[in-house]
Coordinates of C-alpha atoms and ligand atoms in Angstrom, one line a residue:
M31 CA -14.5 6.4 -48.6
K32 CA -13.3 5.0 -51.8
V33 CA -15.9 6.1 -54.3
A34 CA -16.6 5.5 -58.1
V35 CA -18.9 7.7 -60.1
I36 CA -19.9 6.4 -63.4
G37 CA -21.5 9.0 -65.7
L38 CA -20.1 12.6 -65.3
G39 CA -22.8 14.5 -67.1
N40 CA -25.0 17.5 -66.0
M41 CA -25.7 15.5 -62.6
G42 CA -23.0 13.3 -62.1
A43 CA -20.1 15.7 -62.4
P44 CA -21.4 18.3 -59.6
M45 CA -22.3 15.1 -57.5
A46 CA -18.8 13.7 -57.8
A47 CA -17.1 17.2 -57.2
N48 CA -19.1 17.4 -53.7
L49 CA -17.9 14.1 -53.0
V50 CA -14.3 15.2 -53.5
K51 CA -14.9 18.6 -51.6
A52 CA -16.0 16.4 -48.8
G53 CA -12.6 14.4 -48.6
H54 CA -13.7 11.1 -50.3
Q55 CA -11.5 9.6 -52.8
V56 CA -13.3 9.5 -56.0
A57 CA -12.7 7.6 -59.3
G58 CA -14.7 8.7 -62.2
F59 CA -15.6 7.4 -65.7
D60 CA -17.6 8.8 -68.6
L61 CA -17.8 7.8 -72.3
V62 CA -17.4 11.5 -73.4
A63 CA -17.7 14.1 -70.5
P64 CA -14.4 15.0 -68.6
C65 CA -13.6 14.4 -65.0
P66 CA -14.3 17.4 -62.8
A67 CA -11.2 18.4 -60.8
G68 CA -10.1 16.2 -58.0
V69 CA -11.7 13.1 -59.4
T70 CA -9.4 10.3 -60.6
C71 CA -10.2 9.6 -64.3
A72 CA -10.6 5.8 -65.0
T73 CA -10.1 4.1 -68.5
S74 CA -13.1 2.2 -68.1
A75 CA -16.2 1.8 -65.7
A76 CA -14.8 -1.6 -64.3
A77 CA -11.4 0.2 -63.7
A78 CA -13.3 3.0 -61.7
A79 CA -15.0 0.3 -59.8
T80 CA -12.3 -1.7 -59.0
G81 CA -11.5 -1.3 -55.2
A82 CA -14.3 1.1 -54.4
D83 CA -16.6 0.6 -51.5
V84 CA -19.6 2.3 -53.3
V85 CA -20.2 2.8 -57.0
I86 CA -22.4 5.4 -57.9
T87 CA -24.1 5.6 -61.6
M88 CA -25.7 8.2 -63.2
L89 CA -26.7 7.4 -66.5
P90 CA -29.3 8.2 -69.1
N91 CA -31.6 5.2 -69.0
G92 CA -32.2 1.6 -67.9
A93 CA -30.5 -0.1 -71.0
I94 CA -27.4 1.7 -70.4
L95 CA -27.4 1.0 -66.6
R96 CA -27.9 -2.9 -67.4
A97 CA -24.8 -2.6 -69.8
V98 CA -22.6 -0.5 -67.2
A99 CA -23.8 -2.8 -64.2
A100 CA -22.8 -6.1 -66.2
E101 CA -19.4 -4.6 -66.4
V102 CA -18.8 -3.2 -63.0
I103 CA -20.2 -5.8 -60.9
P104 CA -17.5 -8.4 -61.4
A105 CA -14.9 -5.8 -60.9
M106 CA -16.3 -4.9 -57.4
H107 CA -15.4 -6.5 -54.0
P108 CA -17.9 -8.4 -51.7
G109 CA -19.7 -6.0 -49.4
A110 CA -19.3 -3.0 -51.6
V111 CA -22.4 -1.2 -52.7
L112 CA -23.8 -0.4 -56.3
C113 CA -25.9 2.6 -55.9
D114 CA -27.7 3.8 -58.9
C115 CA -28.9 7.4 -58.7
S116 CA -30.4 7.6 -62.6
T117 CA -34.2 7.7 -63.2
V118 CA -34.8 4.3 -64.8
D119 CA -37.7 2.0 -65.3
V120 CA -38.3 -0.1 -62.1
E121 CA -37.7 -3.2 -64.0
S122 CA -34.1 -2.4 -64.8
A123 CA -33.6 -1.3 -61.3
R124 CA -34.8 -4.6 -59.9
A125 CA -32.8 -6.7 -62.4
V126 CA -29.5 -4.7 -61.6
A127 CA -30.2 -5.2 -57.9
A128 CA -30.8 -8.9 -58.3
Q129 CA -27.5 -9.5 -60.3
A130 CA -25.5 -7.3 -57.7
T131 CA -27.1 -9.1 -54.8
A132 CA -26.2 -12.5 -56.2
A133 CA -22.5 -11.4 -56.7
G134 CA -22.3 -10.6 -52.8
L135 CA -22.7 -6.9 -53.3
G136 CA -25.2 -4.3 -51.6
A137 CA -27.6 -2.5 -54.0
L138 CA -29.6 0.5 -53.9
D139 CA -31.7 2.4 -56.5
A140 CA -31.6 5.9 -55.4
P141 CA -33.1 8.5 -57.8
V142 CA -33.0 12.0 -57.1
S143 CA -35.1 15.3 -57.2
G144 CA -33.6 18.8 -57.1
G145 CA -32.1 18.8 -60.6
V146 CA -28.7 20.4 -61.8
G147 CA -29.0 23.1 -59.0
G148 CA -29.6 20.6 -56.3
A149 CA -26.8 18.5 -57.5
T150 CA -24.5 21.6 -57.6
A151 CA -25.5 22.9 -54.3
G152 CA -25.5 19.4 -52.5
T153 CA -29.2 19.8 -51.8
L154 CA -30.6 16.8 -53.8
T155 CA -33.4 14.5 -52.2
F156 CA -32.6 10.7 -52.6
M157 CA -35.2 8.2 -52.6
A158 CA -33.8 4.8 -52.1
G159 CA -34.7 1.0 -52.6
G160 CA -32.6 -1.6 -51.1
S161 CA -31.5 -3.2 -47.8
E162 CA -31.0 -1.3 -44.7
E163 CA -27.5 -2.2 -44.7
A164 CA -26.8 -0.9 -48.2
F165 CA -28.7 2.4 -47.1
A166 CA -26.5 2.8 -44.1
T167 CA -23.4 2.2 -46.1
V168 CA -24.2 5.0 -48.6
K169 CA -26.1 7.4 -46.1
P170 CA -22.8 9.6 -45.5
L171 CA -22.6 10.0 -49.2
F172 CA -26.1 11.0 -49.5
E173 CA -25.5 13.6 -46.7
V174 CA -22.8 15.4 -48.9
M175 CA -24.8 15.0 -52.1
G176 CA -28.0 16.0 -50.7
Q177 CA -30.2 17.4 -47.9
K178 CA -32.5 14.5 -47.4
A179 CA -32.4 10.7 -48.1
V180 CA -35.7 8.6 -47.6
H181 CA -35.2 4.8 -47.6
C182 CA -38.5 3.9 -49.3
G183 CA -38.4 0.1 -49.0
G184 CA -36.9 -3.0 -51.0
A185 CA -35.2 -2.8 -54.6
G186 CA -37.1 -0.7 -57.1
A187 CA -39.0 1.3 -54.4
G188 CA -36.8 4.5 -54.9
Q189 CA -37.6 4.3 -58.7
A190 CA -41.4 3.9 -57.8
A191 CA -41.4 6.9 -55.5
K192 CA -39.8 9.0 -58.4
I193 CA -42.1 8.2 -61.2
C194 CA -45.3 8.2 -58.9
N195 CA -44.0 11.8 -57.7
N196 CA -43.2 13.0 -61.1
M197 CA -46.4 11.7 -62.5
I198 CA -48.4 13.9 -60.1
L199 CA -46.1 16.8 -60.9
G200 CA -46.6 16.5 -64.8
V201 CA -50.5 16.2 -64.1
T202 CA -50.5 19.0 -61.8
M203 CA -48.6 21.4 -64.1
I204 CA -51.1 20.6 -66.9
A205 CA -54.1 21.2 -64.8
T206 CA -52.4 24.7 -63.5
C207 CA -51.6 25.7 -67.0
E208 CA -55.0 24.8 -68.6
A209 CA -56.8 26.6 -65.7
F210 CA -54.6 30.0 -66.2
A211 CA -55.3 29.8 -69.9
L212 CA -59.0 29.4 -69.1
A213 CA -59.0 32.2 -66.7
D214 CA -57.3 34.4 -69.3
K215 CA -60.3 33.7 -71.8
L216 CA -62.7 34.4 -68.8
G217 CA -61.1 38.0 -68.4
L218 CA -59.8 37.0 -64.8
E219 CA -56.5 38.7 -64.1
R220 CA -53.8 36.1 -63.4
Q221 CA -52.5 37.9 -60.3
K222 CA -56.0 37.7 -58.8
M223 CA -56.4 33.8 -60.0
F224 CA -52.9 33.3 -58.3
D225 CA -54.0 35.1 -55.2
V226 CA -57.2 33.1 -55.0
V227 CA -55.8 29.6 -55.9
S228 CA -52.6 29.7 -54.1
T229 CA -54.6 30.0 -50.8
S230 CA -57.4 27.9 -51.9
S231 CA -58.2 24.3 -52.4
G232 CA -56.6 24.3 -55.9
Y233 CA -53.1 25.1 -54.5
S234 CA -50.1 22.9 -55.2
W235 CA -46.5 23.2 -55.6
T236 CA -46.8 24.0 -59.3
M237 CA -49.0 27.0 -58.5
N238 CA -47.5 28.2 -55.1
A239 CA -43.9 27.4 -55.7
Y240 CA -43.2 27.3 -59.4
C241 CA -46.1 29.3 -61.1
P242 CA -46.0 29.0 -64.9
A243 CA -47.3 32.5 -65.4
P244 CA -44.5 35.1 -65.8
G245 CA -44.5 37.8 -63.1
I246 CA -46.8 35.9 -60.8
G247 CA -45.7 34.2 -57.4
P248 CA -41.9 33.3 -56.6
K249 CA -39.5 33.6 -59.2
S250 CA -39.5 30.6 -61.5
P251 CA -38.6 29.5 -65.2
A252 CA -41.7 31.4 -66.4
D253 CA -39.7 34.7 -65.6
N254 CA -36.7 33.5 -67.5
G255 CA -38.3 33.0 -70.9
Y256 CA -39.2 29.3 -69.7
K257 CA -35.6 28.3 -70.2
P258 CA -35.2 25.0 -67.9
G259 CA -35.4 24.3 -64.9
F260 CA -36.8 21.1 -65.5
A261 CA -36.9 20.4 -69.1
A262 CA -40.3 19.4 -70.7
E263 CA -38.3 16.3 -72.3
L264 CA -37.2 15.1 -68.8
M265 CA -40.7 15.3 -67.7
L266 CA -41.7 13.3 -70.7
K267 CA -39.1 10.6 -69.9
D268 CA -40.5 10.2 -66.3
L269 CA -44.0 10.2 -67.5
R270 CA -43.2 7.4 -70.0
L271 CA -41.5 5.5 -67.1
S272 CA -44.6 6.0 -65.0
Q273 CA -46.7 4.5 -67.8
Q274 CA -44.5 1.6 -68.7
A275 CA -44.7 0.8 -64.9
A276 CA -48.4 1.2 -64.8
E277 CA -48.7 -1.3 -67.8
A278 CA -46.5 -3.8 -66.1
A279 CA -48.3 -3.6 -62.8
D280 CA -51.8 -3.3 -64.4
A281 CA -52.7 -0.1 -62.6
D282 CA -55.1 2.4 -64.2
T283 CA -53.5 5.9 -64.5
P284 CA -55.5 7.8 -66.9
M285 CA -54.5 11.2 -65.9
G286 CA -50.8 10.0 -66.1
K287 CA -51.5 8.5 -69.5
L288 CA -52.9 11.8 -70.9
A289 CA -50.1 13.8 -69.3
A290 CA -47.6 11.7 -71.0
A291 CA -49.6 12.1 -74.5
L292 CA -49.6 15.7 -73.9
Y293 CA -45.9 16.2 -73.2
T294 CA -45.2 13.8 -76.3
S295 CA -46.9 16.2 -78.7
F296 CA -45.6 19.3 -76.7
V297 CA -41.8 18.1 -77.0
E298 CA -42.1 16.2 -80.5
Q299 CA -44.4 18.6 -82.5
E300 CA -44.9 21.7 -80.6
G301 CA -41.5 23.2 -79.9
G302 CA -41.4 22.3 -76.4
R303 CA -38.0 20.6 -76.6
G304 CA -35.5 22.3 -74.7
M305 CA -38.2 24.5 -72.7
D306 CA -39.1 24.4 -69.1
F307 CA -42.1 21.9 -68.6
S308 CA -44.0 25.0 -67.4
A309 CA -44.0 26.2 -70.9
M310 CA -47.4 24.3 -71.3
L311 CA -48.9 27.7 -70.3
P312 CA -47.9 29.5 -73.6
R313 CA -49.0 26.2 -75.3
F314 CA -52.6 26.5 -73.9
E315 CA -52.9 30.1 -74.4
A316 CA -52.2 29.6 -78.2
R317 CA -54.8 27.1 -78.6
G318 CA -58.8 27.0 -78.8
R319 CA -61.0 24.0 -78.0
G320 CA -60.6 22.4 -81.5
Ligands
NAD40 P1 -26.6 13.7 -68.8 O1 -26.9 13.2 -70.3 O2 -25.9 15.1 -68.8 O3 -25.3 12.5 -68.2 C1 -25.3 11.2 -68.5 C2 -23.9 10.9 -68.7 O4 -23.8 9.6 -68.9 C3 -23.3 11.4 -70.1 O5 -22.1 12.3 -69.8 C4 -22.8 10.3 -70.7 O6 -21.9 10.4 -71.6 C5 -22.6 9.3 -69.6 N1 -22.7 7.9 -70.3 C6 -23.7 7.2 -71.2 N2 -23.4 6.1 -71.4 C7 -22.3 5.8 -70.5 C8 -21.5 4.5 -70.3 N3 -21.8 3.4 -71.0 N4 -20.5 4.5 -69.5 C9 -20.3 5.7 -68.9 N5 -20.8 6.9 -69.1 C10 -21.8 7.0 -70.0 O7 -27.9 13.4 -67.9 P2 -28.1 14.1 -66.5 O8 -28.8 15.3 -66.7 O9 -26.7 13.8 -65.7 O10 -29.1 12.9 -65.9 C11 -28.5 11.7 -65.3 C12 -29.6 11.0 -64.9 O11 -30.3 11.6 -63.8 C13 -30.9 10.6 -65.8 O12 -31.3 9.3 -65.5 C14 -31.9 11.7 -65.5 O13 -33.3 11.3 -65.6 C15 -31.5 11.8 -64.1 N6 -32.3 13.2 -63.3 C16 -31.7 14.2 -64.1 C17 -32.3 15.5 -63.8 C18 -31.8 16.7 -64.3 O14 -32.4 18.0 -63.9 N7 -30.8 16.7 -65.4 C19 -33.0 15.6 -62.4 C20 -33.2 14.3 -61.8 C21 -32.8 13.2 -62.4

């Protein structure tokens, strides 16, 4: 297939590289990042998109996505698919999809989970919103870049799945960390805490697979000085998107709201920027109640 990848940062570059490895013809564009080997570097987003069957965008936020979409949609040929893999607000995803559809294009919002490791290894999970036809067109590319692609529903459903998942993740990580810090103060050994909780009703992915306590459970960023992994500021971005969506939809999300507030102070005032999101544990350890 002829594919364009716009946004060649930490995620977009390895995704484009995997498409090249699988034999696709890939044009790329980024304002600053270089093109990976095998990707034909275009001079603009529109130039990269011209002639492409699928245009993949992997950009920082919804405002940038809207600007790039306005540029590439007129350059794309009817029947081509605009597939945004960035994590953005549901409203931007739906606005861009409407614009693409009106221009006779297919459109998907297909954010990912799996991080830079998954993008490099080609093991991402894609959660997609959009039409059956658009999903079917892009599916062979999802199979190259990832290990699983779920068609979640119409436009915006992929972003909805992503922010709901990550709201659960943020809330659960905080609950796991505060429970470890409480256990410490009660004189309970961390290994015993893990042995009980990981096989009891408090178990979760954050406890069992990504334990925030160093030296406990399978290897995780806690065992590597809390280097990300999944950075606290990216968790904050996703929690903010969940609260923006909850506002717009009039949904009551008190735990998500509190998680967003805790990650805001962690990232902006408590040294959390650049740390893994599980570094909430040393934050709780260092604090008392007041
Ligand atoms: P990044 O900042 O490394 O890459 C974004 C790239 O977009 C940059 O290279 C930037 O120069 C480029 N860009 C910005 N404006 C542009 C424009 N107008 N035209 C062309 N290029 C432009 O970010 P990333 O880590 O690759 O993340 C990309 C997206 O994926 C984000 O939405 C993020 O939330 C999401 N995501 C990231 C991870 C992760 O672990 N990094 C995991 C899941 C989802």
